[in-house]
Coordinates of C-alpha atoms and ligand atoms in Angstrom, one line a residue:
X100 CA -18.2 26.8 -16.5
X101 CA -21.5 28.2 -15.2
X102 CA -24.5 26.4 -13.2
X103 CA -26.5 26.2 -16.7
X104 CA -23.5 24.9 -18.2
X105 CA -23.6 22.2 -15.6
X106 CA -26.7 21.5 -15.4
X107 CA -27.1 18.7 -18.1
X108 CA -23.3 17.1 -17.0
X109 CA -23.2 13.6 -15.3
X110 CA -20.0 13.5 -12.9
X111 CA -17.8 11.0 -11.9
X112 CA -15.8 10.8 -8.5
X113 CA -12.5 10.0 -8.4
X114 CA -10.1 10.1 -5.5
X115 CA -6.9 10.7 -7.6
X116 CA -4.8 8.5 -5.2
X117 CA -7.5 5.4 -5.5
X118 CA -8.3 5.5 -9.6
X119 CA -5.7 4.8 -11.9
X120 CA -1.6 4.6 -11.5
X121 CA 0.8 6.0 -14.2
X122 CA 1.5 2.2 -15.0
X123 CA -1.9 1.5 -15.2
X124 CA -1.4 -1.7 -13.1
X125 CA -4.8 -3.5 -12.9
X126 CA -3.0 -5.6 -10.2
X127 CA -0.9 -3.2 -7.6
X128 CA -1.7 -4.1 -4.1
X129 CA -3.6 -1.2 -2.0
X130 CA -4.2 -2.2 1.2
X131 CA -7.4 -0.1 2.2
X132 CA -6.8 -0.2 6.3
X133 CA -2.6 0.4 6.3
X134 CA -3.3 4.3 5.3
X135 CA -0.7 4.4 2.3
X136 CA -0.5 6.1 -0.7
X137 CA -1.9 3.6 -3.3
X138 CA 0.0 5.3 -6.3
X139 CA -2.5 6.8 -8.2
X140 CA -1.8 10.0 -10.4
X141 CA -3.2 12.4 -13.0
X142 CA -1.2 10.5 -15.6
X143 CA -3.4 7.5 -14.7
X144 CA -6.5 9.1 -15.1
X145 CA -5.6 10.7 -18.2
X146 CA -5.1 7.1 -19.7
X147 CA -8.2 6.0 -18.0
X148 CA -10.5 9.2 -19.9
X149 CA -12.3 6.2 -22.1
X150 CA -12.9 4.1 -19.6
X151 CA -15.0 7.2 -17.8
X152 CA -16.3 8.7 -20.6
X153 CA -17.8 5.5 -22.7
X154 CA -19.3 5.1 -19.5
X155 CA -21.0 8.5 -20.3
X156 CA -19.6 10.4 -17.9
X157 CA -18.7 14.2 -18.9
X158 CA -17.3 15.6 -16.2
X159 CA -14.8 14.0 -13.5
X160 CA -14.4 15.0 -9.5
X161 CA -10.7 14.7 -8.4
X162 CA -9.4 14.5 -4.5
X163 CA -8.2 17.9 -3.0
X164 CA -5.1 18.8 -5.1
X165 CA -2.7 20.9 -2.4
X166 CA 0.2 19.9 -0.6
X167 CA -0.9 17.8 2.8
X168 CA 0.8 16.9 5.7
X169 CA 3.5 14.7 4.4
X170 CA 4.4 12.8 7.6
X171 CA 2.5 9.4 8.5
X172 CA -0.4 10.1 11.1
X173 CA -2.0 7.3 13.1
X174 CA -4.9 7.4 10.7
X175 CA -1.9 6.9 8.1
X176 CA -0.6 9.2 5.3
X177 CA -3.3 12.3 4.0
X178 CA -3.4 10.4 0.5
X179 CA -7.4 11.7 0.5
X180 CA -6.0 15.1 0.3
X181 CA -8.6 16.6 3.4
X182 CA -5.4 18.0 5.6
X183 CA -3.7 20.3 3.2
X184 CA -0.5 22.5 4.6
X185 CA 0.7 24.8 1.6
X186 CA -2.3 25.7 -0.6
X187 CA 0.3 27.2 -2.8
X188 CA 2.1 23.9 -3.5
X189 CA 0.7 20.8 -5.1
X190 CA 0.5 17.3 -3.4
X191 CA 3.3 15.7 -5.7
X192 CA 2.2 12.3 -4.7
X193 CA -0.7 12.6 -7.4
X194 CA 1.9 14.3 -10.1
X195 CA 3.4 17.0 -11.2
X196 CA 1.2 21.3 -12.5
X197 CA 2.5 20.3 -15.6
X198 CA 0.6 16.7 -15.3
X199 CA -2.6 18.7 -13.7
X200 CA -2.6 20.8 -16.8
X201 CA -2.2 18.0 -19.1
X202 CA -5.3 16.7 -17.3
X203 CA -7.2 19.2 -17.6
X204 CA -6.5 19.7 -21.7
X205 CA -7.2 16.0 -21.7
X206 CA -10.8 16.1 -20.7
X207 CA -11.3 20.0 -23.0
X208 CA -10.2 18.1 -25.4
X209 CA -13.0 15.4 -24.3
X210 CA -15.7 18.3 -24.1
X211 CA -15.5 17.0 -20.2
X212 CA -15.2 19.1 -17.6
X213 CA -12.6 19.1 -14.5
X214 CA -13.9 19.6 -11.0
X215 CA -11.8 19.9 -8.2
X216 CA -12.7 19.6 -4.2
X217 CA -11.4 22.3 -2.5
X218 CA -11.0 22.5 1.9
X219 CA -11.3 26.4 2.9
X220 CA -12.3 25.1 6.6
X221 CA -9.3 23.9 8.0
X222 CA -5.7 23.0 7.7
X223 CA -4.6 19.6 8.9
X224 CA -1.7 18.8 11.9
X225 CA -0.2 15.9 13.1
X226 CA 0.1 16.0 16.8
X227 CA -1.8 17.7 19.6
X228 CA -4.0 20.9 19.3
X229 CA -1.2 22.9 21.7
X230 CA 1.5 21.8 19.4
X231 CA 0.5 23.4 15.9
X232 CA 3.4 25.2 14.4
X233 CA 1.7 28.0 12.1
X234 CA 4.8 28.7 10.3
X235 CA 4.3 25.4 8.3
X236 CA 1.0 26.4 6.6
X237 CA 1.2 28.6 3.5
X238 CA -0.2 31.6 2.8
X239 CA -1.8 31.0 6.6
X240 CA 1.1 31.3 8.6
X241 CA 0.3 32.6 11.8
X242 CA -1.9 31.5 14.2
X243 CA -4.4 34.6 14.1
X244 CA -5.7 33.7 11.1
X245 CA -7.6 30.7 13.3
X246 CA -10.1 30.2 15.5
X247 CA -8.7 29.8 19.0
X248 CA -9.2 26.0 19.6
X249 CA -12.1 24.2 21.7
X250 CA -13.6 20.8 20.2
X251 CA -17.6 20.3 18.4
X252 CA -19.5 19.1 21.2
X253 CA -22.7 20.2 20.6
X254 CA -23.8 19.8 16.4
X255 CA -26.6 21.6 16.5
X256 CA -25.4 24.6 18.1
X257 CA -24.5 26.3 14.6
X258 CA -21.7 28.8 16.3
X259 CA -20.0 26.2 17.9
X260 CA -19.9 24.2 14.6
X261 CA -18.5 26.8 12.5
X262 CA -15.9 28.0 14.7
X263 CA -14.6 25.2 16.5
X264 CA -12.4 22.7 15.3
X265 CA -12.6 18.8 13.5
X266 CA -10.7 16.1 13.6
X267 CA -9.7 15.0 16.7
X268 CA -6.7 15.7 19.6
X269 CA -4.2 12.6 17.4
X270 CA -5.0 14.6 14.0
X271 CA -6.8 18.1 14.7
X272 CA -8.1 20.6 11.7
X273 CA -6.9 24.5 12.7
X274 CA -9.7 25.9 11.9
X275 CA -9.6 29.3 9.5
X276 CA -11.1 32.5 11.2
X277 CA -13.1 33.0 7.5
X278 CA -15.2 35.5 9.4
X279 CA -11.8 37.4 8.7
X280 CA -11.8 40.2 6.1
X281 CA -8.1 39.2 5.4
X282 CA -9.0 35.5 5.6
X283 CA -11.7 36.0 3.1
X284 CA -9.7 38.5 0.6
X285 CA -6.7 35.9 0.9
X286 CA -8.8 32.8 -0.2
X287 CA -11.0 35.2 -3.4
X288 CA -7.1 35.8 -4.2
X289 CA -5.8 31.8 -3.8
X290 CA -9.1 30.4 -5.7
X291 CA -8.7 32.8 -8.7
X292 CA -5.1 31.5 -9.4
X293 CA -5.8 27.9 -9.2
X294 CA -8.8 28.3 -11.2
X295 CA -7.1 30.0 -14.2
X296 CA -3.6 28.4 -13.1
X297 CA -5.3 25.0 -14.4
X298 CA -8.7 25.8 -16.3
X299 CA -11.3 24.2 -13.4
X300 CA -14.4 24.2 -14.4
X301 CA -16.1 23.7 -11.0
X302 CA -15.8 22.8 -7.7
X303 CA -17.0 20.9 -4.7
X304 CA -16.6 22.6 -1.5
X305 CA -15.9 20.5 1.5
X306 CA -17.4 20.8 4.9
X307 CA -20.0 23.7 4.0
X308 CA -21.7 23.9 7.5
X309 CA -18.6 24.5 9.6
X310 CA -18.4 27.9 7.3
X311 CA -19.8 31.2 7.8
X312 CA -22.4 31.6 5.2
X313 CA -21.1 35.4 4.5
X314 CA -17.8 33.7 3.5
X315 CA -19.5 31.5 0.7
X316 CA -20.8 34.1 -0.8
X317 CA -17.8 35.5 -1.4
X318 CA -16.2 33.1 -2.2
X319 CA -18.6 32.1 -4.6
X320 CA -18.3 35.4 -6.4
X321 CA -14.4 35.5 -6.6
X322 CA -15.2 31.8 -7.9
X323 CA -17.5 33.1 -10.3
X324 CA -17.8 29.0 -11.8
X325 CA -20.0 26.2 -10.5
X326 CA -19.5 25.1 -7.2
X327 CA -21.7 22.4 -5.1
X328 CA -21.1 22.2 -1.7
X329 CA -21.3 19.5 1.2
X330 CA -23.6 20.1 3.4
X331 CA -23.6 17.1 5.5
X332 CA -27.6 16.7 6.8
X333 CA -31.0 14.9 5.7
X334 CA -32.4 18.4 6.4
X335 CA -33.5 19.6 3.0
X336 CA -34.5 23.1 4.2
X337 CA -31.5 23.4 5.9
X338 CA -29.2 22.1 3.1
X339 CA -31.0 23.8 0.3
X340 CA -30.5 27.0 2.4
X341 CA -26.7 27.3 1.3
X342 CA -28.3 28.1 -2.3
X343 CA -28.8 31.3 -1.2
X344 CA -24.9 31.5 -1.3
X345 CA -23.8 28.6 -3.7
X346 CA -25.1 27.6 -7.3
X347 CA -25.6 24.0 -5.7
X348 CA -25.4 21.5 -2.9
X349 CA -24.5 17.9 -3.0
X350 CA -28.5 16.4 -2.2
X351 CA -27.8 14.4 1.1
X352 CA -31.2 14.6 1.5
X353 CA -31.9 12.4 -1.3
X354 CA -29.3 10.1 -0.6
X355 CA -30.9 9.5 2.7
X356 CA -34.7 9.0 1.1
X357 CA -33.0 6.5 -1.5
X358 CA -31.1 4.8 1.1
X359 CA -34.2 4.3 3.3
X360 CA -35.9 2.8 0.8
X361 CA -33.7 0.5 -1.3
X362 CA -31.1 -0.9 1.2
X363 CA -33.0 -3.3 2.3
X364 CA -36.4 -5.0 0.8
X365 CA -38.1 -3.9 4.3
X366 CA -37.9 -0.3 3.6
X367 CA -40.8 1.8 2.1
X368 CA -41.3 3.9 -0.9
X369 CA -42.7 6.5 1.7
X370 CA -39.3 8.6 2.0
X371 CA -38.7 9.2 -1.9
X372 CA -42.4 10.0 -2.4
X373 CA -42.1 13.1 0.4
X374 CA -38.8 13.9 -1.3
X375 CA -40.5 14.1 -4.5
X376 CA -43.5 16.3 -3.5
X377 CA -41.3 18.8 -1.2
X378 CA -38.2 18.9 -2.4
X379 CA -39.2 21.4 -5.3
X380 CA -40.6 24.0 -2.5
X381 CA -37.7 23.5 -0.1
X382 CA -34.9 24.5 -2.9
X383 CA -34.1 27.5 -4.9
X384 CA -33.5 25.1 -7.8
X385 CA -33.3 21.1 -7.8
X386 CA -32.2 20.9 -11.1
X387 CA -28.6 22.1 -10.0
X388 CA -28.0 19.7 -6.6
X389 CA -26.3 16.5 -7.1
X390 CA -27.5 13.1 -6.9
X391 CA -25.7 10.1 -5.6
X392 CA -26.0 7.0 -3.4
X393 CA -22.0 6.5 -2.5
X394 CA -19.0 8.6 -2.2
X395 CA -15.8 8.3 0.1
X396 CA -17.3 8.8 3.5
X397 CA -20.5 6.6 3.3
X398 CA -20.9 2.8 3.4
X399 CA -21.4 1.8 0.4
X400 CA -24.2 0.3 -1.3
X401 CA -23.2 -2.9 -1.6
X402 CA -22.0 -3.0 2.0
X403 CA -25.5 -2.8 3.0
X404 CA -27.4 -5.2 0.6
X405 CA -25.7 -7.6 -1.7
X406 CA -28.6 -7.7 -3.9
X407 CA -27.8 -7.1 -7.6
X408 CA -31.7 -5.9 -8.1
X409 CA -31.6 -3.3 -5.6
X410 CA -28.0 -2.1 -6.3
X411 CA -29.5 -1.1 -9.6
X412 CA -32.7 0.5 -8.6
X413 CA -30.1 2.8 -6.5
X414 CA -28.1 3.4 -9.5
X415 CA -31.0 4.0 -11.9
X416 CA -32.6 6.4 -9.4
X417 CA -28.7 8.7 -9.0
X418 CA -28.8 8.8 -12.7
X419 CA -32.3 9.8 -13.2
X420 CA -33.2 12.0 -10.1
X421 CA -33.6 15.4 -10.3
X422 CA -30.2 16.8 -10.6
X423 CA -26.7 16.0 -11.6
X424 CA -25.8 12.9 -11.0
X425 CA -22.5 11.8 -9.5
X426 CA -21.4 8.3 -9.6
X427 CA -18.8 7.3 -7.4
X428 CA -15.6 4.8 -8.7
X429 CA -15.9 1.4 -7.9
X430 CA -19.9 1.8 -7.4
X431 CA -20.2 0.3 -10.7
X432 CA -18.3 -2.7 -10.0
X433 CA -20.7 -3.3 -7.0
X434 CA -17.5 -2.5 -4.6
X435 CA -18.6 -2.8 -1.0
X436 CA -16.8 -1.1 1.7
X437 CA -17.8 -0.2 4.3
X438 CA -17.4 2.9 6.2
X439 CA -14.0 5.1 6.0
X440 CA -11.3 4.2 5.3
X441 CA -12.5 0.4 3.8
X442 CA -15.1 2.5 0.7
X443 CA -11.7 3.6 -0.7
X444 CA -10.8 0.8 -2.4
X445 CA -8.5 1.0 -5.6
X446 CA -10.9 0.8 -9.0
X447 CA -7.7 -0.6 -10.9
X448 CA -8.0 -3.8 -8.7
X449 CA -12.0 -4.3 -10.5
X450 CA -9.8 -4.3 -13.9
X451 CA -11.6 -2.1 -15.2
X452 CA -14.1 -3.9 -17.0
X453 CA -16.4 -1.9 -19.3
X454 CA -18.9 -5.5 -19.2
X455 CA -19.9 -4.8 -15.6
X456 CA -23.6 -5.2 -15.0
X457 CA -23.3 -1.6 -13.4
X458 CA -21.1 -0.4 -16.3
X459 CA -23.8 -0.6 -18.8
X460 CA -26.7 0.2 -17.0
X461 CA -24.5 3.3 -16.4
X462 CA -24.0 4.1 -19.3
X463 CA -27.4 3.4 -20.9
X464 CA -28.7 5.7 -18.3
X465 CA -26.1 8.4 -18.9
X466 CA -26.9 8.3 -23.0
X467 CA -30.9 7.9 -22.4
X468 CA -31.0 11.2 -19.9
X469 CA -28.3 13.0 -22.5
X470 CA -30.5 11.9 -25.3
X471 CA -33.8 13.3 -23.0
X472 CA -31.6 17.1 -22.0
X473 CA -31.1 17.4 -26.1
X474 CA -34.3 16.9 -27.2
X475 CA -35.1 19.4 -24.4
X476 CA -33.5 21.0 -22.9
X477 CA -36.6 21.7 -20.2
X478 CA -35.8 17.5 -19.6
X479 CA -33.4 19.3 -16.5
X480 CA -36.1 21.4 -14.8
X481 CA -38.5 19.6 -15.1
X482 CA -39.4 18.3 -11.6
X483 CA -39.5 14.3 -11.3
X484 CA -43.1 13.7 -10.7
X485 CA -44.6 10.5 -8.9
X486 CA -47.1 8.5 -11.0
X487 CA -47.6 5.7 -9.5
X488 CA -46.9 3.9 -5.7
X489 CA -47.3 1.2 -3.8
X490 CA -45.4 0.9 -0.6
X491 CA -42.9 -1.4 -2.5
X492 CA -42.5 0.1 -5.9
X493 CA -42.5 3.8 -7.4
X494 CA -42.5 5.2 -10.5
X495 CA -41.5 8.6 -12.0
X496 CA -42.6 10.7 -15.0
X497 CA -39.4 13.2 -16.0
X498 CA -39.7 15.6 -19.2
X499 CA -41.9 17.0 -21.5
X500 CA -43.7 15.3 -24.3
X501 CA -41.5 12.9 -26.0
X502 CA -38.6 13.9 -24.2
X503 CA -40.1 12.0 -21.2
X504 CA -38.4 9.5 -19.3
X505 CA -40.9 7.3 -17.4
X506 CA -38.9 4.8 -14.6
X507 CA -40.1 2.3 -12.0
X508 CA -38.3 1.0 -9.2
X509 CA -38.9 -1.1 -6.5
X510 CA -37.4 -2.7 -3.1
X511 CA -39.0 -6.2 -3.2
X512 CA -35.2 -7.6 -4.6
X513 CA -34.2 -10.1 -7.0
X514 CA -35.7 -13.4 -4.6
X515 CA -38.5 -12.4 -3.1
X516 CA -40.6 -15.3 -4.0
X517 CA -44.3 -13.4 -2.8
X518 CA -43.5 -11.3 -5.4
X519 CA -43.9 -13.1 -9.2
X520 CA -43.8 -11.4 -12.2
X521 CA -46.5 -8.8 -12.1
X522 CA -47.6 -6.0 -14.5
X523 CA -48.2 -2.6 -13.4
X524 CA -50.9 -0.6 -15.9
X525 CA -50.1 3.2 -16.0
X526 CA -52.9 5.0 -16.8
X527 CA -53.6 7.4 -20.0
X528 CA -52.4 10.2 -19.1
X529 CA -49.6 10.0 -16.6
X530 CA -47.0 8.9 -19.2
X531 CA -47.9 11.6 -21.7
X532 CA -47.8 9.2 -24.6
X533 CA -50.4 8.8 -27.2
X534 CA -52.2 5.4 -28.0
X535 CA -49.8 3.7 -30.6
X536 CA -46.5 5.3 -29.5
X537 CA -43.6 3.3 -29.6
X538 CA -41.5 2.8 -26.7
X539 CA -38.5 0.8 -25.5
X540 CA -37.5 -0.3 -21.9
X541 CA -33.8 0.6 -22.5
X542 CA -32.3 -1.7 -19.7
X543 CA -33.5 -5.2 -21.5
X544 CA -34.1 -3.3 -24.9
X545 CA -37.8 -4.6 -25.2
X546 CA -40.1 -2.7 -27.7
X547 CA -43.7 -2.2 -26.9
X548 CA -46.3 -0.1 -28.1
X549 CA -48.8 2.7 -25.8
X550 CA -52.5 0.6 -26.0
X551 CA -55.1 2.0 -27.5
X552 CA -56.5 3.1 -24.2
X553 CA -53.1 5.5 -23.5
X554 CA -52.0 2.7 -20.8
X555 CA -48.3 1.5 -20.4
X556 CA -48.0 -2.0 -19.3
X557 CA -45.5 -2.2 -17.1
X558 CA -43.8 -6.1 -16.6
X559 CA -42.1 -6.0 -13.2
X560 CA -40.0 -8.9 -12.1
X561 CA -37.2 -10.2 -10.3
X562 CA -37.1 -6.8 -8.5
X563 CA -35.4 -4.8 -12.0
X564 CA -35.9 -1.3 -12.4
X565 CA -37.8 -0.4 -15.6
X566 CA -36.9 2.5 -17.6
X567 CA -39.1 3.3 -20.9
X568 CA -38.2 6.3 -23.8
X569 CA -40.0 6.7 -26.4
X570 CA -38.6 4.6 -29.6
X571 CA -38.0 7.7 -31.9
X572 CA -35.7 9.4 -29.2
X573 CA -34.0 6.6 -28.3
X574 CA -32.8 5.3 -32.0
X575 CA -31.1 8.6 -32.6
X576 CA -28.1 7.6 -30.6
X577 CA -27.0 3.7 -31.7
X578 CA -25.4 3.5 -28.8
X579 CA -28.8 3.0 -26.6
X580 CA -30.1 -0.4 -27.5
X581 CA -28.1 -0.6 -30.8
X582 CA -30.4 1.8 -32.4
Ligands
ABC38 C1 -10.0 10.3 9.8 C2 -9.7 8.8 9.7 C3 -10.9 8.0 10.1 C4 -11.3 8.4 11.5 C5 -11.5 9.9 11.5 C6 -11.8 10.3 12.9 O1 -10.4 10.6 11.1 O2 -9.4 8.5 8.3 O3 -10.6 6.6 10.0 O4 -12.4 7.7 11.8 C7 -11.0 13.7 5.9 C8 -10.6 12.3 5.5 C9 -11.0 11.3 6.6 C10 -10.6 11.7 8.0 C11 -11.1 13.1 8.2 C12 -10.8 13.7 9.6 O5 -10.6 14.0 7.2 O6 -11.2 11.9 4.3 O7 -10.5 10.0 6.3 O8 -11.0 10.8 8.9 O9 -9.4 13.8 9.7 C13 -15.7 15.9 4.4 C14 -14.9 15.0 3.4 C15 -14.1 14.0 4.2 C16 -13.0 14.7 4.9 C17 -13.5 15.9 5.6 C18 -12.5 16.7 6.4 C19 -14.7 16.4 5.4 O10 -15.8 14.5 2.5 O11 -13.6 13.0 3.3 O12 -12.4 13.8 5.9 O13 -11.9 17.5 5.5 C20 -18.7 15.2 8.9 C21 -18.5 16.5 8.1 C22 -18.2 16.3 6.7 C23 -17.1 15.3 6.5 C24 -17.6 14.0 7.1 C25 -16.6 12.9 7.0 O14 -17.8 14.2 8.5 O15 -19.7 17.3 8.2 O16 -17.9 17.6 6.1 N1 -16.8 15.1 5.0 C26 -23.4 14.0 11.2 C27 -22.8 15.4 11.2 C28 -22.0 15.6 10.0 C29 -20.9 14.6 9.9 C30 -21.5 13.2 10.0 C31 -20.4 12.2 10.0 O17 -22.3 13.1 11.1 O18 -23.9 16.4 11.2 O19 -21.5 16.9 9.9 O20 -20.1 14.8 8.7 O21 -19.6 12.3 11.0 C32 -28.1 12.7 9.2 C33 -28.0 14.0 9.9 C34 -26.5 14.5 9.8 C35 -25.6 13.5 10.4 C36 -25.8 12.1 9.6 C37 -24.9 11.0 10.2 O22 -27.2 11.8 9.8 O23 -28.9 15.0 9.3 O24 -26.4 15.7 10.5 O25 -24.3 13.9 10.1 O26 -29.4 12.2 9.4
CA39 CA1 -15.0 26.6 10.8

């Protein structure tokens, strides 16, 4: 699928290992720390496909899908998927092609889409840097196909960081010469096949930076579907630089700005407003990057705040951001892991509950921004625009008239006793709703009418984010606010 047929998708991230097993065991013990395969498959997410999409999800990320070291390392077995061997083999672990196409037809069938995460950087090895037998790898099978080794030791010297090598000396990551015409011609070939092989619809590159840009682009081209790529900084000129070569970049940038100001209630709505006002210059087109406040190598949210309020501010602001949002599993259970490996908790063990506080604001969010991108479809490229702050609370106009979606959010949390109930006017004007429009705040379903003056009174409290839509849009889908 293309970058405009992405653009109005919401993703969710799966690592296949973590999300759902073939039994669909709600109660099979995975033991974060021991490095295991947890027993998670395609099968299992395939049974699973309601669960995501009543959530509103229409597209899904999956772990890397090729065959991995198989041996135990001392960081444990490569369930993730990050040290593949054999590109031209499957990691059986997660199932079998035939289950990966029946995957794939599942979520067509679905009008979802299938994204996979592909590694073009490195291979993985168990053992020393000196000890790396070639012959193992497939189709790479020799060592001049790699950089010669030396270790990152310097990250902001760009030519060491693209061809030197990650990991470390217990698990090192032989790193691909891509500069390599062959290199290059081999991988266009490899990513055709597995594309067609099992109908992808897009990808998410892994470990961006450490690749010569001349290499993206073509492998972009022999791509030729949507592809968002990690680029690992809070740089948003550097990041957004890699769209010169990709459709789209995963927005660490805005993960960072959302993170400063929501983990904790001391933080400041300064960060997200600068984001706001420069991200639009700094990128070839926002409307493309991906939003999201956890994945599998960050802390998560709840690791750094317990705070129900400000858990849902952060999940409000994924889903409404500029961008395609990704949410990753677990997040809406309010996991909270910390760093790698303890964010990689099974979802099965949360039951699965579709009554989760973060379940419905999920999906209420998902419907409301689907709800916004049909009315108009200009909902997507339409810059979020501040319209109100404080150094505690922000809020955002997004959309054209009566496609809008107008959000608040704030840091002060759910307890913060200096902070009562208090109503914030937004002016005529800034909402772009008429005196006697009918709106609704679609995360407590309360009706209320634009004054006569144009204003929007606003009723903050106990640190909730507020997120109004205009009455009319919202009642053509039942499923927001039952109609
Ligand atoms: C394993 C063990 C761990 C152990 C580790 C040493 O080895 O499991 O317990 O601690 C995979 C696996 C991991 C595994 C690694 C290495 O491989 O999932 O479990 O860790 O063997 C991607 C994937 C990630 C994957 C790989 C490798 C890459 O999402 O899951 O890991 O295929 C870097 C890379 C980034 C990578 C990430 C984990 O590490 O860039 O591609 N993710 C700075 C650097 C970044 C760096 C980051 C974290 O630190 O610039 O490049 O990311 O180390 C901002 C700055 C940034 C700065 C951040 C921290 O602050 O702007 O530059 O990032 O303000
Ligand atoms: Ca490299």
């Amino acid at each position: 699928a293309t970058l405009e047929q992405w653009r109005s998708r919401s993703i969710y991230q799966v690592l296949t290992d973590r999300f759902a097993r073939s039994d669909i065991s709600t109660t099979a013990k995975c033991n974060v720390t021991e490095g295991n395969y947890c027993g998670g498959t395609y099968q299992g997410i395939i049974k699973k496909l309601n669960y995501i999409q009543e959530m509103g999800f229409s597209a899904i990320w999956i772990s890397p899908i090729t065959l991995n070291i198989p041996e135990k390392t001392k960081f444990g077995y490569a369930w993730h998927g990050y040290w593949q061997q054999d590109l031209y083999k499957l990691n059986d672990h997660y199932g079998s092609a035939e289950d990966l196409k029946m995957l794939s037809r599942a979520l067509h069938a679905r009008g979802m889409y299938l994204m996979v995460d592909i590694v073009t950087n490195h291979n993985g090895w168990n053992g020393s840097a000196d000890s790396v037998d070639y012959t193992r790898f497939r189709p790479f099978n020799d060592r001049k196909y790699y950089h010669d080794y030396c270790a990152i030791a310097d990250y902001t010297d760009q030519v060491q960081v693209e061809n030197c090598w990650l990991g470390d000396t217990t698990v090192p990551l032989p790193d691909l010469n891509t500069e390599d015409q062959n290199v290059r011609t081999m991988y266009g070939t490899w990513i055709k096949q597995l594309i067609s092989n099992y109908s992808i619809d897009g990808l998410r590159l892994d470990t961006v930076k450490y690749v010569d840009r001349p290499f993206w682009a073509s492998f972009q081209r022999a791509a030729n579907i949507f592809a968002t790529g990690e680029v690992l900084s809070s740089n948003i000129t550097f990041a957004c630089s890699y769209q010169a070569e990709l459709g789209s970049v995963l927005n660490y940038p805005a993960y960072y700005a959302i993170i400063d100001f929501l983990n904790s209630t001391s933080g400041t709505t300064a960060p997200l407003l600068h984001a706001a006002q420069t991200f639009k210059t700094s990128c070839k087109d926002t409307s493309v990057l991906t939003t999201f406040t956890e994945n599998h190598d960050l802390p998560r949210f709840a690791s750094q705040t317990k705070d129900m309020a400000l858990a849902k501010n952060a999940l409000a602001l994924t889903l409404l951001w500029d961008g395609i949002p990704i949410v990753y599993a677990g997040q809406e259970h309010h996991y909270s892991g910390y760093a790698d490996p303890a964010n990689r908790e099974a979802t099965w063990l949360s039951g699965y509950s579709n009554k989760a506080e973060l379940y419905t604001l999920t999906r209420t969010l998902n419907l409301v921004r689907s709800r916004a991108l049909a009315l108009s479809p200009s909902y997507a490229t339409y810059n979020i625009w501040p319209i109100y702050n404080d150094t505690h609370t922000i809020a955002f106009r997004k959309g054209s008239s009566n496609a809008q979606i107008i959000s608040v959010f704030t840091n002060v949390g759910s307890t913060n006793t200096n902070y009562a109930p208090w109503t914030l006017t937004l002016a005529s004007g800034v909402t772009g709703w008429i005196p006697g429009t009918d709106v609704v705040e679609v995360l407590s379903c309360t009706k209320l009418t634009i004054s006569p003056d144009g204003s929007l009174a606003v009723k903050m409290q106990k640190g909730l984010p507020k997120v109004y839509f205009s009455a009319a849009a919202a009642k053509a889908d039942r499923r927001i606010c039952n109609g």
